[in-house]
XYZ file of N, CA and C in Angstrom:
753
model
N -41.654 -84.003 -20.778
C -41.101 -84.174 -22.235
C -40.582 -82.756 -22.845
N -39.691 -82.444 -21.971
C -38.842 -81.060 -22.186
C -37.774 -81.267 -23.222
N -37.691 -80.446 -24.330
C -36.731 -80.341 -25.218
C -36.129 -79.049 -25.278
N -34.920 -78.818 -25.302
C -34.232 -77.471 -25.333
C -33.453 -77.280 -26.532
N -33.665 -76.391 -27.340
C -32.964 -76.165 -28.581
C -32.134 -74.660 -28.437
N -31.022 -74.770 -29.176
C -30.271 -73.598 -29.470
C -30.253 -73.430 -30.789
N -30.999 -72.537 -31.454
C -31.209 -72.426 -32.879
C -32.043 -73.848 -33.362
N -31.365 -74.388 -34.292
C -31.731 -75.756 -34.942
C -31.131 -76.855 -34.082
N -30.134 -76.597 -33.113
C -29.601 -77.804 -32.346
C -30.476 -78.073 -31.130
N -30.640 -79.342 -31.104
C -31.564 -79.873 -29.717
C -30.510 -80.186 -28.865
N -30.295 -79.508 -27.842
C -29.353 -79.819 -26.811
C -29.709 -80.840 -25.707
N -30.963 -80.733 -25.456
C -31.516 -81.712 -24.366
C -32.709 -82.368 -24.970
N -33.005 -83.655 -24.870
C -34.212 -84.353 -25.446
C -34.933 -85.107 -24.333
N -36.345 -84.867 -24.303
C -37.334 -85.808 -23.587
C -36.884 -85.942 -22.268
N -36.906 -84.669 -21.453
C -36.549 -84.718 -19.915
C -38.041 -84.677 -19.252
N -38.285 -85.648 -18.272
C -39.313 -85.579 -17.507
C -39.135 -86.089 -16.088
N -39.344 -85.250 -15.065
C -39.222 -85.703 -13.649
C -40.077 -84.554 -12.844
N -40.386 -85.000 -11.639
C -40.929 -83.992 -10.633
C -39.988 -83.630 -9.504
N -39.989 -82.351 -9.244
C -39.168 -81.784 -8.181
C -40.084 -81.579 -6.821
N -39.519 -82.237 -5.853
C -40.373 -82.225 -4.656
C -40.176 -80.964 -3.804
N -41.235 -80.474 -3.203
C -41.276 -79.346 -2.476
C -40.364 -79.603 -1.258
N -39.662 -78.441 -0.676
C -38.745 -78.657 0.513
C -37.813 -79.947 0.348
N -37.346 -80.250 -0.937
C -36.331 -81.429 -0.877
C -35.138 -80.742 -1.794
N -34.050 -81.508 -1.633
C -32.940 -81.076 -2.633
C -32.823 -82.060 -3.565
N -32.891 -81.537 -4.883
C -32.676 -82.281 -5.973
C -31.314 -82.151 -6.842
N -30.707 -83.080 -6.940
C -29.335 -83.115 -7.600
C -29.287 -83.494 -9.097
N -28.815 -82.732 -9.916
C -28.745 -83.014 -11.284
C -27.166 -83.211 -11.588
N -26.906 -84.613 -11.941
C -25.402 -84.945 -12.158
C -25.295 -85.584 -13.414
N -24.025 -85.670 -13.959
C -23.729 -86.190 -15.101
C -22.368 -85.555 -15.683
N -21.826 -86.154 -16.854
C -20.679 -85.557 -17.291
C -20.871 -84.264 -17.909
N -19.903 -83.433 -18.166
C -19.713 -82.102 -18.936
C -20.624 -82.413 -20.358
N -21.394 -81.292 -20.587
C -21.963 -81.131 -21.783
C -23.305 -82.141 -21.981
N -23.843 -82.615 -20.831
C -25.071 -83.440 -20.878
C -26.235 -82.813 -20.614
N -26.216 -81.291 -20.375
C -27.343 -80.586 -20.317
C -27.963 -80.245 -18.967
N -27.350 -80.550 -17.882
C -27.584 -80.250 -16.571
C -27.934 -78.775 -16.441
N -26.917 -78.057 -16.708
C -27.237 -76.589 -16.454
C -28.151 -75.970 -17.383
N -28.166 -76.405 -18.636
C -29.301 -75.999 -19.559
C -30.511 -76.289 -18.865
N -30.894 -77.562 -18.437
C -32.109 -77.961 -17.740
C -32.405 -76.868 -16.591
N -31.266 -76.680 -15.756
C -31.565 -75.977 -14.523
C -32.118 -74.411 -14.895
N -31.445 -73.841 -16.000
C -31.619 -72.710 -16.416
C -33.110 -72.441 -17.034
N -33.719 -73.551 -17.238
C -35.014 -73.595 -17.821
C -36.111 -73.188 -16.573
N -35.597 -73.511 -15.513
C -36.600 -73.421 -14.232
C -36.951 -71.873 -13.889
N -35.990 -70.915 -14.286
C -36.209 -69.596 -14.076
C -36.197 -68.812 -15.303
N -36.192 -69.471 -16.573
C -36.391 -68.915 -17.792
C -34.989 -67.986 -18.241
N -33.975 -68.475 -17.638
C -32.609 -67.914 -17.910
C -32.166 -68.113 -19.189
N -32.794 -69.178 -20.033
C -32.453 -69.455 -21.279
C -33.163 -68.509 -22.125
N -34.241 -67.732 -21.794
C -34.777 -66.717 -22.518
C -33.713 -65.566 -22.923
N -32.745 -65.421 -22.156
C -31.854 -64.422 -22.516
C -30.722 -64.947 -23.493
N -30.821 -66.091 -23.985
C -29.830 -66.643 -25.068
C -30.471 -66.549 -26.361
N -29.826 -65.733 -27.219
C -30.546 -65.805 -28.735
C -30.686 -67.054 -29.359
N -31.954 -67.463 -29.852
C -32.030 -68.606 -30.462
C -32.384 -69.819 -29.652
N -32.400 -69.559 -28.303
C -32.829 -70.669 -27.299
C -34.473 -70.844 -27.272
N -34.982 -71.961 -27.351
C -36.250 -72.193 -26.917
C -36.449 -73.586 -26.335
N -37.655 -73.548 -25.671
C -38.048 -74.791 -24.744
C -39.332 -75.418 -25.463
N -39.329 -76.636 -25.726
C -40.538 -77.349 -26.103
C -40.868 -78.418 -24.816
N -42.170 -78.568 -24.920
C -42.669 -79.452 -23.810
C -43.130 -78.563 -22.781
N -43.456 -78.927 -21.507
C -43.995 -78.117 -20.508
C -43.396 -78.330 -19.274
N -43.134 -77.165 -18.526
C -42.465 -77.065 -17.108
C -43.644 -76.393 -16.394
N -44.207 -77.005 -15.309
C -45.175 -76.459 -14.642
C -44.595 -76.269 -13.319
N -45.253 -75.069 -12.589
C -44.736 -74.640 -11.051
C -46.141 -74.323 -10.512
N -46.498 -75.148 -9.464
C -47.688 -75.061 -8.766
C -49.009 -75.147 -9.979
N -48.679 -75.968 -10.854
C -49.809 -76.254 -11.993
C -49.856 -75.176 -12.990
N -48.893 -74.252 -12.953
C -48.782 -73.168 -13.925
C -47.852 -73.320 -14.892
N -48.088 -73.333 -16.243
C -46.958 -73.488 -17.291
C -45.939 -72.248 -17.354
N -44.719 -72.550 -16.784
C -43.880 -71.394 -16.713
C -43.576 -70.605 -17.886
N -43.787 -71.266 -19.157
C -43.696 -70.480 -20.334
C -44.904 -70.148 -21.002
N -45.985 -70.140 -20.112
C -47.272 -69.563 -20.708
C -47.124 -68.144 -20.911
N -48.182 -67.531 -21.890
C -48.020 -66.312 -22.273
C -48.371 -65.218 -21.111
N -48.905 -65.625 -20.120
C -49.283 -64.755 -19.097
C -48.200 -64.750 -17.767
N -47.211 -65.332 -18.054
C -46.322 -65.510 -16.850
C -45.242 -64.417 -17.168
N -45.199 -63.708 -15.996
C -43.906 -62.703 -16.312
C -42.745 -63.144 -15.715
N -41.588 -63.322 -16.617
C -40.354 -63.928 -16.357
C -39.693 -63.107 -15.202
N -39.847 -61.943 -14.993
C -39.180 -61.232 -13.771
C -39.853 -61.715 -12.568
N -41.179 -61.799 -12.397
C -41.777 -62.195 -11.162
C -41.409 -63.676 -10.854
N -41.291 -64.533 -12.067
C -40.718 -66.020 -12.076
C -39.474 -66.067 -11.278
N -38.496 -65.140 -11.736
C -37.119 -65.194 -11.187
C -37.179 -64.785 -9.745
N -37.950 -63.996 -9.305
C -38.249 -63.553 -8.025
C -38.402 -64.806 -7.159
N -39.442 -65.497 -7.603
C -39.811 -66.969 -6.965
C -39.037 -67.831 -6.972
N -38.225 -67.911 -8.170
C -37.070 -69.032 -8.354
C -35.638 -68.246 -8.580
N -35.106 -68.242 -7.551
C -33.680 -67.642 -7.490
C -32.596 -68.527 -7.832
N -31.460 -67.874 -8.162
C -30.471 -68.627 -8.831
C -29.078 -68.130 -8.182
N -28.266 -69.246 -7.886
C -26.818 -69.025 -7.280
C -25.927 -69.637 -8.260
N -25.124 -68.747 -8.937
C -24.193 -69.400 -9.889
C -22.819 -70.023 -9.440
N -22.150 -70.519 -10.408
C -20.947 -71.374 -10.117
C -19.855 -70.380 -9.365
N -19.680 -69.296 -10.060
C -18.723 -68.387 -9.380
C -19.464 -67.435 -8.551
N -19.003 -67.032 -7.352
C -19.476 -66.012 -6.610
C -19.514 -64.578 -7.493
N -20.928 -63.855 -7.449
C -20.800 -62.702 -8.361
C -21.476 -61.491 -7.594
N -20.707 -61.246 -6.445
C -21.136 -60.024 -5.672
C -21.127 -58.758 -6.503
N -22.088 -57.786 -6.174
C -21.898 -56.662 -6.877
C -20.837 -55.670 -6.189
N -20.393 -54.831 -6.950
C -19.280 -53.945 -6.357
C -19.815 -52.812 -5.580
N -20.473 -53.348 -4.430
C -21.141 -52.406 -3.593
C -20.942 -53.024 -2.144
N -21.405 -52.264 -1.168
C -21.153 -52.822 0.302
C -21.922 -54.127 0.310
N -21.683 -54.707 1.613
C -22.418 -56.161 1.763
C -23.731 -55.742 2.120
N -24.060 -54.661 2.918
C -25.329 -54.358 2.999
C -26.321 -54.035 1.698
N -25.473 -53.356 0.917
C -26.374 -52.764 -0.464
C -26.463 -54.243 -1.290
N -25.652 -55.174 -1.158
C -25.736 -56.339 -2.017
C -27.009 -57.096 -1.720
N -27.269 -57.139 -0.261
C -28.389 -57.861 0.083
C -29.662 -56.968 0.021
N -29.612 -55.582 0.048
C -30.803 -54.764 -0.110
C -31.130 -54.384 -1.282
N -30.435 -54.875 -2.447
C -30.400 -54.484 -3.791
C -31.717 -55.329 -4.383
N -31.933 -56.658 -4.252
C -33.096 -57.220 -4.763
C -34.458 -56.692 -4.325
N -34.653 -56.534 -3.011
C -35.881 -55.939 -2.589
C -36.080 -54.596 -2.982
N -35.055 -53.866 -3.173
C -35.307 -52.541 -3.820
C -35.812 -52.454 -5.196
N -35.106 -53.039 -5.996
C -35.317 -53.298 -7.419
C -36.760 -54.025 -7.656
N -36.933 -54.920 -6.752
C -38.282 -55.625 -6.936
C -39.535 -54.805 -6.475
N -39.055 -53.652 -5.776
C -40.378 -52.823 -5.350
C -40.891 -53.506 -4.112
N -40.267 -54.348 -3.369
C -41.002 -55.064 -2.269
C -41.306 -54.075 -1.051
N -42.525 -54.334 -0.466
C -42.760 -53.580 0.651
C -41.981 -53.980 1.891
N -41.147 -53.368 2.365
C -40.202 -53.606 3.489
C -40.294 -52.705 4.795
N -40.773 -53.277 5.702
C -40.982 -52.487 6.960
C -39.704 -51.825 7.483
N -38.719 -52.710 7.595
C -37.422 -52.185 8.036
C -36.364 -52.968 7.431
N -35.569 -52.211 6.404
C -34.556 -52.871 5.464
C -33.356 -53.469 6.408
N -33.064 -52.773 7.435
C -31.805 -53.388 8.253
C -32.387 -54.777 8.829
N -33.594 -54.863 9.291
C -34.086 -56.318 9.697
C -33.947 -57.175 8.485
N -34.487 -56.817 7.377
C -34.578 -57.856 6.274
C -33.065 -58.302 5.891
N -32.181 -57.491 5.877
C -30.756 -57.606 5.573
C -30.069 -58.569 6.626
N -30.505 -58.303 7.938
C -29.952 -59.168 9.056
C -30.610 -60.630 8.951
N -31.918 -60.599 8.420
C -32.546 -61.887 8.300
C -31.899 -62.782 7.284
N -31.676 -62.043 6.063
C -31.190 -62.660 4.977
C -29.580 -63.268 5.290
N -28.987 -62.529 5.844
C -27.566 -62.762 6.120
C -27.631 -64.008 7.275
N -28.420 -63.745 8.205
C -28.501 -64.929 9.193
C -28.838 -66.208 8.483
N -29.862 -66.013 7.491
C -30.398 -67.152 6.767
C -29.277 -67.861 5.954
N -28.185 -67.236 5.485
C -27.248 -67.505 4.790
C -25.959 -67.930 5.603
N -26.164 -67.977 6.975
C -25.145 -68.135 7.805
C -23.776 -67.421 7.715
N -24.150 -65.980 7.473
C -23.069 -65.218 7.249
C -23.081 -64.015 8.350
N -24.274 -63.867 9.023
C -24.280 -62.631 9.827
C -23.203 -62.541 10.781
N -22.980 -63.418 11.575
C -21.892 -63.334 12.624
C -20.661 -63.057 11.981
N -20.367 -63.232 10.951
C -19.007 -62.896 10.305
C -18.892 -61.535 9.602
N -20.098 -60.970 9.419
C -20.077 -59.529 8.750
C -20.724 -58.592 9.423
N -21.450 -58.831 10.619
C -22.285 -57.902 11.099
C -21.701 -56.552 11.560
N -20.351 -56.627 11.777
C -19.585 -55.278 12.075
C -18.929 -54.687 10.966
N -19.205 -55.091 9.759
C -18.681 -54.647 8.479
C -19.449 -54.474 7.387
N -20.785 -54.269 7.611
C -21.751 -54.280 6.622
C -21.526 -53.143 5.494
N -20.783 -52.107 5.832
C -20.681 -51.015 4.914
C -19.329 -51.081 4.018
N -18.722 -52.266 4.391
C -17.417 -52.632 3.488
C -17.756 -53.322 2.233
N -16.822 -53.169 1.340
C -17.203 -53.760 0.026
C -17.362 -55.385 0.071
N -18.374 -55.839 -0.587
C -18.510 -57.279 -0.840
C -17.321 -58.001 -1.278
N -16.586 -57.175 -2.222
C -15.454 -57.849 -2.789
C -14.258 -58.251 -1.853
N -14.266 -57.716 -0.842
C -13.308 -58.048 0.305
C -13.516 -59.204 0.907
N -14.540 -59.900 0.805
C -14.923 -61.103 1.508
C -14.092 -62.315 0.687
N -14.053 -63.270 1.509
C -13.360 -64.635 0.961
C -14.359 -65.118 -0.126
N -13.767 -66.177 -0.921
C -14.628 -66.775 -1.908
C -15.797 -67.448 -1.333
N -15.691 -68.251 -0.157
C -16.760 -68.846 0.315
C -17.846 -67.964 0.896
N -17.544 -66.739 1.557
C -18.231 -65.820 2.242
C -19.014 -64.993 0.955
N -18.311 -64.951 -0.032
C -18.961 -64.159 -1.271
C -20.287 -64.999 -1.711
N -19.710 -66.343 -1.733
C -20.948 -67.253 -2.189
C -22.039 -67.353 -1.337
N -21.972 -67.175 -0.057
C -22.860 -67.278 0.966
C -23.612 -65.831 0.952
N -22.949 -64.807 0.664
C -23.588 -63.547 0.419
C -24.446 -63.517 -0.772
N -24.122 -64.272 -1.895
C -24.985 -64.302 -2.996
C -26.198 -65.225 -2.749
N -26.124 -66.133 -1.747
C -27.279 -66.794 -1.362
C -28.193 -65.926 -0.302
N -27.570 -65.036 0.390
C -28.262 -64.148 1.162
C -28.991 -63.275 0.267
N -28.402 -62.663 -0.816
C -28.870 -61.905 -1.991
C -30.153 -62.537 -2.380
N -30.119 -63.740 -2.707
C -31.277 -64.524 -3.368
C -32.334 -64.637 -2.382
N -31.957 -64.922 -1.013
C -33.188 -65.188 -0.369
C -33.891 -63.944 0.241
N -33.082 -62.802 -0.027
C -33.711 -61.432 0.431
C -34.964 -61.014 -0.221
N -35.273 -61.488 -1.362
C -36.350 -61.300 -2.189
C -37.517 -62.243 -1.973
N -37.387 -63.148 -0.856
C -38.307 -64.083 -0.511
C -38.858 -65.061 -1.518
N -37.831 -65.972 -2.238
C -38.033 -66.837 -3.215
C -38.688 -68.202 -2.662
N -39.230 -68.942 -3.523
C -39.740 -70.216 -2.935
C -38.816 -71.347 -3.390
N -37.980 -71.220 -4.436
C -37.240 -72.265 -4.890
C -35.763 -71.631 -5.016
N -34.614 -72.272 -4.782
C -33.318 -71.659 -5.097
C -32.492 -72.805 -6.071
N -31.988 -72.272 -7.077
C -31.360 -73.048 -8.018
C -29.804 -72.754 -7.849
N -29.106 -73.788 -7.917
C -27.652 -73.619 -7.603
C -26.943 -74.408 -8.627
N -26.184 -73.720 -9.361
C -25.418 -74.359 -10.489
C -23.764 -74.441 -10.015
N -23.567 -75.540 -9.609
C -22.145 -75.842 -9.180
C -21.707 -74.793 -7.982
N -22.494 -74.660 -6.983
C -22.265 -73.518 -6.129
C -20.891 -73.684 -5.445
N -20.330 -74.735 -5.236
C -19.128 -74.930 -4.471
C -17.861 -75.272 -5.198
N -18.095 -75.435 -6.641
C -16.914 -75.855 -7.425
C -15.658 -74.850 -7.342
N -15.911 -73.636 -6.926
C -14.663 -72.784 -6.954
C -14.155 -72.705 -5.631
N -14.742 -73.469 -4.473
C -14.442 -73.137 -3.265
C -13.453 -74.228 -2.550
N -12.852 -74.033 -1.526
C -11.935 -75.043 -0.794
C -12.884 -75.925 -0.024
N -12.256 -77.094 0.510
C -13.175 -77.949 1.131
C -13.896 -77.504 2.479
N -13.221 -76.456 3.073
C -13.902 -75.912 4.237
C -15.239 -75.040 4.035
N -14.933 -74.144 2.828
C -16.038 -73.476 2.488
C -17.214 -74.256 1.768
N -16.673 -75.353 1.098
C -17.709 -76.242 0.547
C -18.605 -76.946 1.607
N -18.066 -77.274 2.775
C -18.690 -77.924 3.909
C -19.699 -76.860 4.229
N -19.313 -75.571 4.396
C -20.235 -74.644 5.074
C -21.421 -74.426 3.884
N -21.210 -74.384 2.842
C -22.327 -74.340 1.781
C -23.161 -75.495 1.861
N -22.590 -76.752 1.984
C -23.539 -78.011 2.075
C -24.408 -77.946 3.641
N -23.669 -77.492 4.548
C -24.453 -77.249 5.818
C -25.580 -76.453 5.555
N -25.164 -75.266 4.831
C -26.330 -74.188 4.875
C -27.462 -74.629 3.996
N -27.186 -75.678 2.832
C -28.301 -76.154 1.992
C -29.220 -77.135 3.045
N -28.666 -77.703 4.069
C -29.469 -78.578 4.861
C -30.314 -77.637 5.825
N -29.907 -76.522 6.016
C -30.697 -75.613 6.819
C -31.796 -74.847 6.024
N -31.318 -74.418 4.694
C -32.309 -73.771 3.780
C -33.295 -74.528 3.364
N -33.258 -75.775 3.259
C -34.226 -76.676 2.594
C -35.442 -76.848 3.464
N -35.346 -76.489 4.823
C -36.590 -76.378 5.656
C -37.518 -75.430 5.130
N -37.098 -74.333 4.564
C -37.847 -73.316 4.117
C -38.059 -73.081 2.407
N -37.135 -73.829 1.761
C -36.936 -73.601 0.327
C -36.964 -74.938 -0.319
N -37.333 -74.993 -1.608
C -36.940 -76.088 -2.476
C -35.805 -75.704 -3.242
N -34.703 -76.755 -3.293
C -33.399 -76.547 -3.781
C -33.136 -77.520 -4.963
N -32.673 -77.004 -6.098
C -32.080 -77.710 -7.136
C -30.751 -77.528 -7.503
N -29.767 -78.484 -7.298
C -28.444 -78.116 -7.514
C -27.824 -78.938 -8.585
N -27.068 -78.333 -9.355
C -26.142 -79.080 -10.376
C -24.646 -79.293 -9.740
N -24.242 -80.507 -9.834
C -23.006 -80.585 -9.245
C -22.113 -81.878 -10.012
N -20.930 -81.574 -10.136
C -20.063 -82.598 -10.635
C -19.421 -83.517 -9.584
N -19.579 -83.216 -8.164
C -19.122 -83.760 -7.263
C -19.968 -84.862 -6.800
N -19.847 -86.175 -7.049
C -20.636 -87.394 -6.754
C -20.850 -87.398 -5.122
N -19.784 -87.194 -4.383
C -20.175 -87.279 -3.046
C -20.964 -86.211 -2.457
N -20.818 -85.035 -2.843
C -21.703 -83.932 -2.657
C -23.228 -84.269 -2.980
N -23.417 -84.715 -3.989
C -24.716 -85.213 -4.420
C -25.312 -86.155 -3.383
N -24.461 -87.107 -3.069
C -24.945 -88.227 -2.253
C -24.986 -87.542 -0.820
N -24.356 -86.745 -0.374
C -24.453 -86.018 0.957
C -25.750 -85.155 1.056
N -25.879 -84.324 0.231
C -26.880 -83.293 0.282
C -28.319 -83.695 -0.261
N -28.380 -84.337 -1.327
C -29.808 -84.604 -1.866
C -30.643 -85.473 -1.604
N -32.077 -85.180 -1.702
C -33.014 -86.169 -1.529
C -33.338 -87.152 -2.683
N -33.311 -86.551 -3.776
C -33.486 -87.222 -5.151
C -32.371 -86.697 -6.034
N -32.049 -87.764 -7.118
C -30.883 -87.426 -7.957
C -31.437 -87.631 -9.397
N -31.099 -86.815 -10.390
C -31.572 -87.021 -11.826
C -30.030 -87.152 -12.546
N -29.800 -88.382 -13.043
C -28.370 -88.557 -13.853
C -28.605 -88.404 -15.223
N -28.064 -87.336 -15.877
C -27.883 -87.144 -17.156
C -26.777 -87.623 -17.987
N -26.677 -87.876 -19.251
C -25.576 -88.226 -20.032
C -25.492 -87.777 -21.353
N -24.532 -87.588 -22.146
C -24.398 -87.212 -23.339
C -24.503 -88.325 -24.384
N -25.332 -88.196 -25.352
C -25.583 -89.359 -26.397
C -25.246 -88.798 -27.763
N -25.237 -89.482 -28.704
C -24.880 -89.147 -30.141
C -25.854 -89.749 -30.954
N -26.607 -88.774 -31.950
C -27.667 -89.434 -32.579
C -27.267 -90.092 -33.841
N -27.980 -90.463 -34.828
C -27.540 -91.216 -36.118
C -26.928 -90.343 -36.874
N -26.853 -88.988 -36.634
C -26.189 -87.949 -37.565
C -24.786 -87.511 -36.903
N -24.363 -88.162 -35.881
C -23.303 -87.835 -35.143
C -23.370 -86.534 -34.202
N -24.806 -86.171 -34.149
C -24.946 -84.938 -33.170
C -24.971 -85.199 -31.776
N -24.266 -84.799 -30.881
C -24.310 -84.988 -29.510
C -25.485 -84.221 -28.720
N -26.125 -84.851 -27.849
C -27.242 -84.254 -27.122
C -27.279 -84.823 -25.571
N -27.855 -84.085 -24.700
C -28.262 -84.365 -23.484
C -29.372 -85.116 -23.310
N -29.332 -86.284 -22.338
C -30.460 -86.894 -22.101
C -30.729 -87.374 -20.497
N -31.754 -87.331 -20.062
C -32.065 -87.906 -18.621
C -32.135 -89.482 -18.717
N -31.272 -90.060 -18.066
C -31.070 -91.475 -18.133
C -31.926 -92.130 -16.767
N -31.838 -91.560 -15.617
C -32.495 -91.968 -14.533
C -32.724 -91.095 -13.611
N -33.923 -91.012 -12.948
C -34.233 -90.094 -11.761
C -34.868 -90.954 -10.766
N -34.306 -90.770 -9.372
C -34.730 -91.560 -8.389
C -34.570 -90.828 -7.000
N -34.871 -91.730 -5.967
C -34.300 -91.360 -4.594
C -32.714 -91.524 -4.753
N -31.992 -90.513 -4.048
C -30.576 -90.397 -4.100
C -29.914 -91.815 -3.508
N -30.598 -92.169 -2.662
C -30.127 -93.613 -1.804
C -30.120 -94.634 -3.075
N -31.226 -94.649 -3.800
C -31.154 -95.773 -4.789
C -30.423 -95.454 -5.926
N -30.127 -94.300 -6.383
C -29.365 -93.961 -7.523
C -27.986 -94.376 -7.197
N -27.468 -94.054 -5.862
C -26.109 -94.388 -5.593
C -25.740 -95.826 -5.087
N -26.765 -96.432 -4.564
C -26.596 -97.876 -4.139
C -27.226 -98.896 -5.054
N -28.168 -98.651 -5.671
C -28.977 -99.744 -6.490
C -29.642 -99.102 -7.716
N -28.643 -98.357 -8.598
C -29.293 -97.841 -9.739
C -29.952 -98.733 -10.792
N -30.977 -98.314 -11.391
C -31.646 -99.278 -12.215
C -31.019 -99.485 -13.752
N -30.108 -98.232 -14.074
C -29.506 -98.328 -15.333
C -28.024 -98.511 -15.369
N -27.465 -99.490 -16.136
C -26.117 -99.785 -16.038
C -25.156 -98.435 -16.322
N -25.632 -97.452 -17.126
C -24.886 -96.136 -17.425
C -24.887 -95.496 -16.091
N -25.885 -95.395 -15.143
C -25.807 -94.759 -14.026
C -24.767 -95.426 -13.364
N -24.706 -96.630 -13.195
C -23.689 -97.534 -12.321
C -22.361 -97.095 -12.904
N -22.108 -97.197 -14.155
C -20.769 -96.898 -14.587
C -20.479 -95.458 -14.101
N -21.179 -94.547 -14.271
C -20.818 -93.042 -14.038
C -20.486 -92.905 -12.504
N -21.354 -93.530 -11.608
C -21.093 -93.353 -10.323
C -19.908 -94.039 -9.850
N -19.646 -95.002 -10.429
C -18.475 -95.938 -10.118
C -17.176 -95.283 -10.636
N -17.152 -94.484 -11.512
C -16.109 -93.888 -12.226
C -15.533 -94.728 -13.306
N -16.459 -95.403 -14.031
C -15.993 -96.146 -15.176
C -16.089 -95.281 -16.413
N -16.849 -94.350 -16.385
C -16.843 -93.347 -17.478
C -17.337 -91.869 -17.125
N -17.046 -90.846 -17.693
C -17.325 -89.538 -17.441
C -16.450 -88.938 -16.818
């Protein structure tokens, strides 16, 4: 029963669904329907927006994420995020990956081993192992996005949030990110926002379809319409609005 407000404006209303461990959950729907707003609730990124607040309850291992005893910084270590556009730091490839463990004060026996492990986990090691000291900004867009994934997994999260991680990439780089997601889900739980219907169908186990509606006062808000196994959402949805969106009749 989650509602998200920006000031007095209720951006998303009455959202309820479960995210499965070691599954990929896709959030789909037209622009402005609240997908990214909901995604940002899962590691309390909305806390950083003035006037934003979350009503209802989001629990993680049975603990209310918004409880007074929850440390948002520790939560964000456990629930990492990869953004729409690659955002490597203007540092070397090595320093990008090592940054999170250093800042979080992690006890690391061998940083070189941790950096290699994270880069291997992001399917990037073989491409960069001979240039770890060069600037991350010299990498291609697809490599930069995989570096950001390596930077995320270096701090040993349990969940990875991805906000349209391939929207700025070419088809070959996109395919690498999708292949990587299939590898990562063995060890992590993944939630992805995507506008690409085919991508959601290819990579996810479950899908949540959101749409934008207008209330009696003419105010637009986001709402969850349907949540189910991805195969059912795409082959036999329960709601006509889901069918219309997936088939391209609106949105």
